[in-house]
Coordinates of C-alpha atoms in Angstrom, one line a residue:
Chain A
X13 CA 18.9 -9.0 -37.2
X14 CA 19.1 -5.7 -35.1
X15 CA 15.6 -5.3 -35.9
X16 CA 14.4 -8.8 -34.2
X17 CA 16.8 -8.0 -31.3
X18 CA 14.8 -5.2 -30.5
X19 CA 11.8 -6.9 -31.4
X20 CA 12.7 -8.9 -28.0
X21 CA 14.2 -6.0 -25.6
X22 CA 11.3 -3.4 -26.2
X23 CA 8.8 -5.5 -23.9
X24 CA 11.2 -5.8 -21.2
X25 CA 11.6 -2.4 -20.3
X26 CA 10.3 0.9 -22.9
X27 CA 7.0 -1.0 -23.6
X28 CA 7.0 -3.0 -20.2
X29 CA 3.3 -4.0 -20.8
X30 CA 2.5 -3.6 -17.0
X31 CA 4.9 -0.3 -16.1
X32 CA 4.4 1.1 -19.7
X33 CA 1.6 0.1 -21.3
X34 CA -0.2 -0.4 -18.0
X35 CA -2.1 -4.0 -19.5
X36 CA -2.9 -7.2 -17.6
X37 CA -3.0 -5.0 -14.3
X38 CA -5.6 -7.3 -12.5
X39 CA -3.7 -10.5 -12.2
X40 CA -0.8 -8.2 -11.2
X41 CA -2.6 -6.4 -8.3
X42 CA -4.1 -10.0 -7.2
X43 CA -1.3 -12.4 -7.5
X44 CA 1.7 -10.4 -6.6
X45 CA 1.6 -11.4 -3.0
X46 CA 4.4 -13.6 -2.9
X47 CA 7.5 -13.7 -5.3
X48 CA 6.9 -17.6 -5.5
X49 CA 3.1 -16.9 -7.1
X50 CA 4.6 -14.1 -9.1
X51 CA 7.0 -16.1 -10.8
X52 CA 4.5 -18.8 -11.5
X53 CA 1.9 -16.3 -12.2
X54 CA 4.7 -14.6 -15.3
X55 CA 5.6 -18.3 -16.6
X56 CA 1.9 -19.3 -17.0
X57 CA 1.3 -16.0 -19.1
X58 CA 4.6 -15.8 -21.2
X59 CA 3.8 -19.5 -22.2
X60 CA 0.5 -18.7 -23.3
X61 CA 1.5 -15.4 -25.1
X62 CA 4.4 -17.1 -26.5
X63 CA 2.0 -20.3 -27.6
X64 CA -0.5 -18.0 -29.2
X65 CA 1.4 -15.6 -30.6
X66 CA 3.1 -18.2 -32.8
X67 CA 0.0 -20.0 -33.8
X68 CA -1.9 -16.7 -34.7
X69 CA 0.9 -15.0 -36.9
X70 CA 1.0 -18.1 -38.4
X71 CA -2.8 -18.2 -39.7
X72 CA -2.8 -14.4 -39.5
X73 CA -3.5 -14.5 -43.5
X74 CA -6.4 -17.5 -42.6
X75 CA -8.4 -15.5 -40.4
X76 CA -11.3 -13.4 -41.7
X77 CA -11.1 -9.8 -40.8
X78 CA -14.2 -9.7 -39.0
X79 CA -14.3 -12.8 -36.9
X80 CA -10.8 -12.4 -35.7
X81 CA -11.2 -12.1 -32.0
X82 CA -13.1 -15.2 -31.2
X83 CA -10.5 -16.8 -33.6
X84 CA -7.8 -15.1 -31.0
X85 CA -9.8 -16.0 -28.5
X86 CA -10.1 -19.8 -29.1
X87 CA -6.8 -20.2 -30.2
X88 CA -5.3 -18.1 -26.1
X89 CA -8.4 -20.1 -24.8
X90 CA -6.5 -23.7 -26.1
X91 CA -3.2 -22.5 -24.8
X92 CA -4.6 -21.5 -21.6
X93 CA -6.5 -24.5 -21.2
X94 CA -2.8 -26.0 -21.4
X95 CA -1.4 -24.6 -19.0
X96 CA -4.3 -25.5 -16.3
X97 CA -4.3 -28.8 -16.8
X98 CA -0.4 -28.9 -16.5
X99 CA -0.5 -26.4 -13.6
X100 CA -3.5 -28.8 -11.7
X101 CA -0.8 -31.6 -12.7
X102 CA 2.4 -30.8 -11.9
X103 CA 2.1 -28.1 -9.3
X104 CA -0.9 -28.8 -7.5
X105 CA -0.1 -26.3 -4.9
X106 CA 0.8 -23.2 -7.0
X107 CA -2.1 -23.6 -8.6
X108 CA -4.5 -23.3 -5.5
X109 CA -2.5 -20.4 -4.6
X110 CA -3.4 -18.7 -8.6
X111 CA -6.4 -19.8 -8.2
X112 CA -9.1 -18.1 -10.8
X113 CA -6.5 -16.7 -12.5
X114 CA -4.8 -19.3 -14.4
X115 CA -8.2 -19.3 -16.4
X116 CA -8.6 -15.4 -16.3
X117 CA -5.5 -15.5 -18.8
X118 CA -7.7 -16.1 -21.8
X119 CA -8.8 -12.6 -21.3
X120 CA -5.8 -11.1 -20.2
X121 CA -5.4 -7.5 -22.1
X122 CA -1.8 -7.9 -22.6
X123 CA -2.3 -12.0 -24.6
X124 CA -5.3 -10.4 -26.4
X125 CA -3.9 -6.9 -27.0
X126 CA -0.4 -8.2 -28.8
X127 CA -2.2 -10.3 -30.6
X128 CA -4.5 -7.8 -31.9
X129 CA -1.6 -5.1 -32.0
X130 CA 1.4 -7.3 -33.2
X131 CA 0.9 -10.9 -34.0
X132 CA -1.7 -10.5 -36.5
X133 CA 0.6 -8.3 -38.2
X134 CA 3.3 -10.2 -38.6
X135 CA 5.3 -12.9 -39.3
X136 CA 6.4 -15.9 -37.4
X137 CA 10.0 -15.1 -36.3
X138 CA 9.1 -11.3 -34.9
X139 CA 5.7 -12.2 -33.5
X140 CA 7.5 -15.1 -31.6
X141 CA 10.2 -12.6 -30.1
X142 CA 7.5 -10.1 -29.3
X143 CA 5.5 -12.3 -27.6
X144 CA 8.6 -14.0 -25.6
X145 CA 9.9 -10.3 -24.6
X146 CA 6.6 -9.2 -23.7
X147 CA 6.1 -12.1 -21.2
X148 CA 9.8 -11.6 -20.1
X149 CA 8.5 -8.0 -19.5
X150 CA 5.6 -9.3 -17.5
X151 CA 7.1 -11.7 -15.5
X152 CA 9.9 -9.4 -14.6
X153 CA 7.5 -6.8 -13.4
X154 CA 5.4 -9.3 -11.3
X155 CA 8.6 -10.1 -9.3
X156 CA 9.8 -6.8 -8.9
X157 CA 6.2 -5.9 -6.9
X158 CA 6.3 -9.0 -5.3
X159 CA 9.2 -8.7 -4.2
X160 CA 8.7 -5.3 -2.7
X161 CA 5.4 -6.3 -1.4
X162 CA 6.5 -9.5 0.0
X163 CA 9.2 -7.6 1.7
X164 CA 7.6 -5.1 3.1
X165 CA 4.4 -6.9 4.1
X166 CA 5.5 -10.6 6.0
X167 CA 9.7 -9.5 6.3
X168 CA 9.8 -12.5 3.8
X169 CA 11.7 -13.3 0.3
X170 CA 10.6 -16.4 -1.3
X171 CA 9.5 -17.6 2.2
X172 CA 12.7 -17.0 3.6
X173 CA 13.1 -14.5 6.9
X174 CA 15.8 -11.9 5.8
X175 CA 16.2 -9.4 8.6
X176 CA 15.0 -10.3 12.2
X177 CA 12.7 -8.4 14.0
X178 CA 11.8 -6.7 10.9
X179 CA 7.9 -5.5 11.5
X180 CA 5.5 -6.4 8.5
X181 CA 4.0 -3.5 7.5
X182 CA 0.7 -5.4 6.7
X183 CA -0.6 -2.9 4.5
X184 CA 1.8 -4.4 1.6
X185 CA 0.1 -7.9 2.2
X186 CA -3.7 -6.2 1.1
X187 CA -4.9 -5.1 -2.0
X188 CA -4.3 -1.5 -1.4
X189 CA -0.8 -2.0 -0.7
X190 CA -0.8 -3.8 -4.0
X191 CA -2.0 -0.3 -5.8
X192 CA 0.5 1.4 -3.6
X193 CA 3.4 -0.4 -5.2
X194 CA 1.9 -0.5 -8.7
X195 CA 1.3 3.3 -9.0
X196 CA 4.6 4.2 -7.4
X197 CA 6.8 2.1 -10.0
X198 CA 4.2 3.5 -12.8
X199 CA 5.7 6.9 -11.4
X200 CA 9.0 5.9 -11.1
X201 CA 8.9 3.9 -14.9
X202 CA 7.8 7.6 -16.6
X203 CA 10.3 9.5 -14.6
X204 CA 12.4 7.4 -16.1
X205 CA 10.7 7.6 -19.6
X206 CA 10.7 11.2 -19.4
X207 CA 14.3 11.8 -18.8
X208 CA 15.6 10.4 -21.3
X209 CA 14.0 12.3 -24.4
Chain B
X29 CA 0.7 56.4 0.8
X30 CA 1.3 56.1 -3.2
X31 CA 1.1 51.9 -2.4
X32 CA -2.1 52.4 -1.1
X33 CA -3.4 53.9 -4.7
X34 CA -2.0 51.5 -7.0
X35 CA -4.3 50.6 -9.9
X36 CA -4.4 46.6 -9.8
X37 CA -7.3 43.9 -11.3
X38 CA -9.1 42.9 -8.4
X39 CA -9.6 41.5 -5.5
X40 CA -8.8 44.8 -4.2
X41 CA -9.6 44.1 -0.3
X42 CA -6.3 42.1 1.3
X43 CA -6.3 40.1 4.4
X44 CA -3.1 39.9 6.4
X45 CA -3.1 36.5 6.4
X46 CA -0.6 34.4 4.5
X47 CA -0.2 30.8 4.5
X48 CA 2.8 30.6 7.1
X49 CA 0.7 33.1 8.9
X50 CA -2.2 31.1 8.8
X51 CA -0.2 27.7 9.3
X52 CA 1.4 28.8 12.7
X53 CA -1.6 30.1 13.9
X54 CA -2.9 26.4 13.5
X55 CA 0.2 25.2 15.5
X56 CA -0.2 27.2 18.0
X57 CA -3.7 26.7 18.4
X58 CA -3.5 22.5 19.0
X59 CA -1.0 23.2 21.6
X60 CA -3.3 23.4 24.3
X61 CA -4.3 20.1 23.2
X62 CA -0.7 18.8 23.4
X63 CA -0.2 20.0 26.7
X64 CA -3.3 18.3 28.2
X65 CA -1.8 15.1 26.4
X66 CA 1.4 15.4 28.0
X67 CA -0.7 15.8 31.8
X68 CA -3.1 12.9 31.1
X69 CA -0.9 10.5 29.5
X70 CA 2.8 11.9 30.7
X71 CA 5.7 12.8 28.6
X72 CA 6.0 10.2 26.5
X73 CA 3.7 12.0 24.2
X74 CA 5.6 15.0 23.9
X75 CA 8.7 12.9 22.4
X76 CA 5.8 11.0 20.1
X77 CA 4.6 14.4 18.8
X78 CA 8.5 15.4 18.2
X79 CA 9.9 12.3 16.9
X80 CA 6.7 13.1 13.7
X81 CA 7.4 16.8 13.4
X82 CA 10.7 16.2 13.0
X83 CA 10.5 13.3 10.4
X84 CA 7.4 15.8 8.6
X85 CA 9.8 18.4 8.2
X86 CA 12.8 17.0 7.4
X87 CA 10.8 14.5 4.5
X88 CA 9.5 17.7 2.7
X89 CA 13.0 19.2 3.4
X90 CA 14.2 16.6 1.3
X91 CA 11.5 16.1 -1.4
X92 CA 11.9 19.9 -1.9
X93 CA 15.5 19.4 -2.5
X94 CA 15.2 16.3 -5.0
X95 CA 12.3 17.8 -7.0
X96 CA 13.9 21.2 -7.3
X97 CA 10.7 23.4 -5.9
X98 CA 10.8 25.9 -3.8
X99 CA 11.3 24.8 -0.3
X100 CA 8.0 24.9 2.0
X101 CA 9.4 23.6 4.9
X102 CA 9.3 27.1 6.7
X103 CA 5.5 27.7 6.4
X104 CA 4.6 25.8 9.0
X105 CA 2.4 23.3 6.8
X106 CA 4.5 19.9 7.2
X107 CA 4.4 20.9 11.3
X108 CA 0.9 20.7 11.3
X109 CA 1.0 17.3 9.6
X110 CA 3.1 15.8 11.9
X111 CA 1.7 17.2 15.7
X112 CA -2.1 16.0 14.0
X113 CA -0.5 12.4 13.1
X114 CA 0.8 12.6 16.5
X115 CA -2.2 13.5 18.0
X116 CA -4.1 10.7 16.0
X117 CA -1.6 8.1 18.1
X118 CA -2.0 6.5 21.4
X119 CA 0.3 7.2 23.5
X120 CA 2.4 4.1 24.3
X121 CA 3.5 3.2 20.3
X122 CA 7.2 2.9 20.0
X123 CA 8.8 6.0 18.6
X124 CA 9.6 4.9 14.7
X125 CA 5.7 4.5 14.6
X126 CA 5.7 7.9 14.3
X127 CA 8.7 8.7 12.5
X128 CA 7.3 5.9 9.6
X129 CA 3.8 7.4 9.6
X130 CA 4.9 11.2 9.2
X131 CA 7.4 10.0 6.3
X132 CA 4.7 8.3 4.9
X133 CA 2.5 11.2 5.0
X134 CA 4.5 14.0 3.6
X135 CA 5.5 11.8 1.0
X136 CA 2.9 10.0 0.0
X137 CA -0.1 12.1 1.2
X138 CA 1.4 15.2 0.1
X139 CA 4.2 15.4 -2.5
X140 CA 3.6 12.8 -4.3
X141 CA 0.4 15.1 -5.9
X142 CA 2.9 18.0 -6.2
X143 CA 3.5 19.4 -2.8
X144 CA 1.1 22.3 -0.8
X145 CA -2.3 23.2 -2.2
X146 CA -2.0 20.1 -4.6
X147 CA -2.6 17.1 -2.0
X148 CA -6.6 15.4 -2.6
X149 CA -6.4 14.1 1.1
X150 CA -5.4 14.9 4.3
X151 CA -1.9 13.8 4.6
X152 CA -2.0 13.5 8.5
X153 CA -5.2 11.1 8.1
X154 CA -3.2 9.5 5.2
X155 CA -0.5 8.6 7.5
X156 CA -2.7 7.9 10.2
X157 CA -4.9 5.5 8.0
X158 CA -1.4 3.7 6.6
X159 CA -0.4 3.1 9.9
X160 CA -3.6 1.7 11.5
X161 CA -3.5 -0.6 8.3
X162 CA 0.0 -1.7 8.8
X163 CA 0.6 -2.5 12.6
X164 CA -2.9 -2.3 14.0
X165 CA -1.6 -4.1 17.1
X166 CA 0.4 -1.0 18.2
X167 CA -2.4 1.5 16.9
X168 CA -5.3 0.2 18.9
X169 CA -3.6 -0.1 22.3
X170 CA -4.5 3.1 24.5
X171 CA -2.8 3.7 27.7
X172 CA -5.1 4.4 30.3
X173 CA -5.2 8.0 32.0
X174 CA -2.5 9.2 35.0
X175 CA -1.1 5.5 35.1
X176 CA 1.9 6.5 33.2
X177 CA 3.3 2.4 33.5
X178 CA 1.6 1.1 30.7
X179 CA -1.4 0.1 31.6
X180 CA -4.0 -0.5 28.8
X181 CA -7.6 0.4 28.6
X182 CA -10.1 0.5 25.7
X183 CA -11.1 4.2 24.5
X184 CA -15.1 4.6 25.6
X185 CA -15.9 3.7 22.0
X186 CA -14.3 0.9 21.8
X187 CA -15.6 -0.9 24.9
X188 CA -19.2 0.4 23.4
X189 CA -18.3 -1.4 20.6
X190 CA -17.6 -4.9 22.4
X191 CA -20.8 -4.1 24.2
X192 CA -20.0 -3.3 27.6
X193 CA -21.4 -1.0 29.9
X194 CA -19.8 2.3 30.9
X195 CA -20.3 3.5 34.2
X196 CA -17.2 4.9 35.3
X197 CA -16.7 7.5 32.7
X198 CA -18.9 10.6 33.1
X199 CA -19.5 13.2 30.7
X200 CA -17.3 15.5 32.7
X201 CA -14.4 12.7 32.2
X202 CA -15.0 13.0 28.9
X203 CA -15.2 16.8 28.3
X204 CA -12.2 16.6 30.5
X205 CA -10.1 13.8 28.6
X206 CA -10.0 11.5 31.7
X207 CA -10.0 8.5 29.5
X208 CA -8.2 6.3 27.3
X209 CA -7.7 7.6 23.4
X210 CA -5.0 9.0 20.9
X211 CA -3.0 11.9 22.4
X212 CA -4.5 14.8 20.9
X213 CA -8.2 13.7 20.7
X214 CA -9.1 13.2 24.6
X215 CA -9.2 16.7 25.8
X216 CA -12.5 18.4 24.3
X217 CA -11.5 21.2 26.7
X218 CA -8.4 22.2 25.3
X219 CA -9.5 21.0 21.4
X220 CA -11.8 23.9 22.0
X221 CA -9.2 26.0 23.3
X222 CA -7.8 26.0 19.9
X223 CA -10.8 25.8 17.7
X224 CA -12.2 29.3 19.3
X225 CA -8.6 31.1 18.6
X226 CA -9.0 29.9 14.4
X227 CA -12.5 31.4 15.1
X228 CA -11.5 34.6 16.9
X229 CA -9.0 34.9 14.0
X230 CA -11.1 33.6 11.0
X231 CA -9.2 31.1 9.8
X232 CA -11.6 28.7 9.7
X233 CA -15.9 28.6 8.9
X234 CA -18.4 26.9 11.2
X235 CA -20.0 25.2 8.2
X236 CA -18.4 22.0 8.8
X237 CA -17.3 21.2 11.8
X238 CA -20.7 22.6 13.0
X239 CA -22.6 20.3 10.7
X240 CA -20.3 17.6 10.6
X241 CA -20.9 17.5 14.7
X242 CA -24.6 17.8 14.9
X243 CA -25.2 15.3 11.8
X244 CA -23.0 12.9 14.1
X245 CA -25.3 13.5 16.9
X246 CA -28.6 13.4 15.3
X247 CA -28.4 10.5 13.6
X248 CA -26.4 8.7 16.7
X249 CA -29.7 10.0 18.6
X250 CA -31.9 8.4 15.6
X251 CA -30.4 5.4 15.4
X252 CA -27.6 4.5 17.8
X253 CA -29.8 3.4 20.9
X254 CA -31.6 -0.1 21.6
X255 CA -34.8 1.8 20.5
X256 CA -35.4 4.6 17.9
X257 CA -34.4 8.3 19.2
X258 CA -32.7 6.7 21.9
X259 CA -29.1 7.0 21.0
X260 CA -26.6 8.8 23.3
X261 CA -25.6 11.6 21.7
X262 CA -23.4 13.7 24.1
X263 CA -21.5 10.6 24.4
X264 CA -20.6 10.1 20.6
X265 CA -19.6 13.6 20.8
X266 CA -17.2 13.8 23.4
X267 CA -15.8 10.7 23.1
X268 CA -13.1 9.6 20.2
X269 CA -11.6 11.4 17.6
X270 CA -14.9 13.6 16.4
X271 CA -13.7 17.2 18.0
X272 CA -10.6 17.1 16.7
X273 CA -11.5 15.7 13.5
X274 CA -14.5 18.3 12.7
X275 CA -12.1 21.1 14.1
X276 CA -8.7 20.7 12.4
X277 CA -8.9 18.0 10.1
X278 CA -11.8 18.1 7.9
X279 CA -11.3 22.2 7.8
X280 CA -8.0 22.0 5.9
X281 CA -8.6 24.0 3.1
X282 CA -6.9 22.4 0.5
X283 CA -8.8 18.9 0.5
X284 CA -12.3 20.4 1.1
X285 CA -14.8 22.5 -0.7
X286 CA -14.3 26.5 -1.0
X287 CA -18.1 27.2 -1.6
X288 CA -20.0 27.2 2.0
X289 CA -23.2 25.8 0.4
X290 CA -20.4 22.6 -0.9
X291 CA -19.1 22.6 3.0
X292 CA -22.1 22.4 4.4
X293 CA -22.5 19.1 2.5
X294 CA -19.1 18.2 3.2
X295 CA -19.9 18.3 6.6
X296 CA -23.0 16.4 6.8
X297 CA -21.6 13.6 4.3
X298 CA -18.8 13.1 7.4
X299 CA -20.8 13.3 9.9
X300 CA -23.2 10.6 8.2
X301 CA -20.2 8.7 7.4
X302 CA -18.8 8.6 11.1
X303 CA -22.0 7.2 12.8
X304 CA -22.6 5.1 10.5
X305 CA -19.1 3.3 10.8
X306 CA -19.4 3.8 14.9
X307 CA -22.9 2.3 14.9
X308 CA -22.9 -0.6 12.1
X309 CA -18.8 -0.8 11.2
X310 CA -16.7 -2.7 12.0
X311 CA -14.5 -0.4 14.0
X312 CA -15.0 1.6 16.9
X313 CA -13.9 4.8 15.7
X314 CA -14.6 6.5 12.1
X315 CA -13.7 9.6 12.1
X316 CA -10.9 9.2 9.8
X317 CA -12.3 7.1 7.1
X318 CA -15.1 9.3 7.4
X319 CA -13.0 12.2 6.3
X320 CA -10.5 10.8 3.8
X321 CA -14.0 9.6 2.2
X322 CA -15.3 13.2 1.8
X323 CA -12.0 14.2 0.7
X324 CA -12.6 12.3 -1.9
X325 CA -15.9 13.2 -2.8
X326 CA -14.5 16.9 -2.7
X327 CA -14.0 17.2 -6.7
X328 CA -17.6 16.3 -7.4
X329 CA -19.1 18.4 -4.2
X330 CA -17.1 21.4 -5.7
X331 CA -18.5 20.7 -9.8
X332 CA -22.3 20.6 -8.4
X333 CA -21.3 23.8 -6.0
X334 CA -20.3 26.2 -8.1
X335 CA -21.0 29.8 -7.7
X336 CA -23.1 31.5 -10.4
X337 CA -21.0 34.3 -12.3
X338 CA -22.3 37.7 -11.7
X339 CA -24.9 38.1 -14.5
X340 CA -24.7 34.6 -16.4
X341 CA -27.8 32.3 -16.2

């Protein structure tokens, strides 16, 4: 029981896939504008990791050795596919705002590289925990920049004004400031890594 | 006498220079350029040039405290990075402009790669860059020279930029700094001031800022005109940030090549870099970029430079 527990905690914060394993960084540097995208941004990809981790640990013993990625691949292509059409559905306006990458999720490193690294290896109950942790993980990340960015670049929290005549530093709003926040966490994540061994 | 005979692995010839040595030499030698700030644009620029010392010195006070190094606040180093951010500012910004860009550059620029000697860019140009990226509204409006109530005017390169004609401004004007710009970078007179005292003393080479200048102008004079070899050259030079750029900024030692053959292309790549974001870019001014740019290029100039080793092939 301990065992699955941990299963569960260890993507959330000592193998964070963005601060720790440093996966999936692409959608992180281009949707982590605003917390409200973020957020959306983590749900879309923990359901699809969750989704596909199930399914694949499930036919893990199925799939032939050598063909196993496009068998990954069709199976996160089918859960991604899900989510679109929901996302189009539902939330019309979150996903204009994701834009490409709702669809860029099939190839995310972090759905592809737990199934390759942990699903396939095994079995349901684990590979489900691993996969919901691991999009906790994400998600949790994705807000944390956001939120700093979003901050820091409009004055804004979820579209709300905190402090008034707070100046944006713009920066925070563009790409670079984006890499800014990204490495400086990465830093602060192994400081933290390293002090504790 | 018996120090003079000590038996030691080379280098056996010493310099008396040492980096706070060599660091308050540079301070003192920008101050003519702050003082002909302070007479064309009044004294608002000295508190500017204060308010990012200060900030400078104190951040590395602090990072040297957290991280447990030996302190470098007294060599003079984080000084120089806040009077150049200074300098790189115009003159009518609000005082935390300052305070937030010098922060960001000691902390950022500098210690973030492990303090003095370790920093890939210019921290001052780091800041400055950060800055003009953040609040470009406050960064690109100059005050205009000995009207000391606010009242704005483009720098020479930027009304070339928006294509209009400049008849007002001499060459004299420019040499002089009667114009609107950053702080630091209007008076070529007193910029040179400086640069000949790091010359007299050695501190710094001609191999860039000699080449990074005349690239500039040749290929403004190529290329920058309405014709072919019709550019204006002596305007390019004396106007915007090139003179202090070439002289204290791309010459800091740690972020550019040690070889002369690897400054020498250090200096053209800048200079090549600057007129081609003054001619075709999309900002006035490129002086900066065109730096930080090189900077970057400095690890690869340095592999290809390398001095052969007495006797190896």
């Amino acid at each position: 029981m301990k065992n699955l527990i941990k299963e569960f905690t260890k993507g959330i914060i000592k193998e964070n896939p963005t601060f720790v394993l440093a996966l999936g960084l692409c959608p992180t540097l281009a949707v982590s504008v605003s917390v409200a995208n973020a957020i959306g941004m983590g749900l879309a990809a923990t359901f699809v990791l969750l989704g596909s981790s199930i399914i694949i640990s499930w036919v893990r013993n199925f799939i032939p050795a050598k063909i196993r990625i496009p068998c990954f691949i069709v199976i996160i292509a089918t859960f991604v596919t899900v989510t679109e059409l929901c996302l189009k559905a539902y939330s019309p306006v979150l996903d204009r705002a994701l834009g490409i990458y709702v669809p860029l999720i099939v190839v995310n490193c972090i759905v592809l590289g737990r199934a390759e690294a942990f699903a396939c290896k095994n079995n349901l109950s684990r590979s489900f925990l691993d996969g919901l942790g691991m999009g906790d993980g994400f998600t949790l990340a994705l807000v944390l920049i956001s939120a700093i960015r979003e901050f820091l670049g409009s004055g804004q929290l979820l579209g709300h004004t905190l402090i008034e005549g707070f100046e944006p530093v713009f920066v925070f709003g563009m790409p670079s400031g984006a890499l800014l926040v990204i490495g400086l966490l990465l830093g602060f994540f192994n400081f933290l890594k390293n002090k504790k061994i | 006498m018996t120090n003079n005979f000590s038996v030691s692995g080379s280098p056996h010839i010493h310099k008396q220079g040492s980096i706070s040595r060599i660091m308050w030499t540079v301070v003192i030698s920008l101050i003519p350029a702050g003082i002909a700030g302070i007479i064309i644009f009044g004294w608002d620029t000295l508190w500017i040039t204060l308010a990012a010392v200060v900030a400078a010195v104190l951040t590395e006070l602090i990072f040297g405290i957290l991280t447990k190094k030996k302190v470098t606040v007294l060599d003079g180093s984080a000084v120089i990075t806040g009077v150049l951010l200074a300098f790189n500012l115009p003159s009518g910004v609000p005082l935390w402009l300052p305070v937030v860009g010098a922060v960001f550059s000691i902390a950022i620029g500098k210690q973030v790669f492990g303090g003095i000697g370790q920093n890939i860019f210019n921290p001052a140009l780091v800041g400055r860059v950060f800055l003009m990226a953040s609040w470009p509204k406050y960064m690109t409006t100059f005050t205009a020279p000995f009207k000391f109530d606010a009242i704005t005017s483009a720098t020479p390169l930027a009304a070339l930029k928006a294509g209009r004609v400049l008849e007002h401004i001499s060459y004299l004007d420019l040499f002089l700094g009667k114009h609107g710009g950053c702080i630091g970078e209007v008076c070529i007179l007193a910029l040179l001031i400086g640069a000949a005292l790091l010359f007299i003393k050695g501190y710094i080479s001609w191999h860039i800022p000699i080449t990074y200048i005349l690239t500039t102008a040749v290929f403004v004079y190529i290329f920058g005109g309405n014709k072919l070899f019709g550019g204006d050259w002596l305007f390019h030079i004396l106007s915007g940030g090139l003179i202090l750029g070439a002289f204290f900024m791309a010459t800091d030692y740690v972020a550019t090549p040690l070889t002369a053959k690897g400054q020498l292309i250090f200096g053209v790549g800048c200079g090549l870099l600057t007129a081609v974001i003054r001619i075709w870019g999309g900002y006035p001014e490129g002086v900066s970029y065109a730096i930080l740019m090189m900077n970057a290029a400095t690890p690869l100039i340095g592999r290809y430079t390398k001095c052969r080793i007495y006797g190896s092939r």
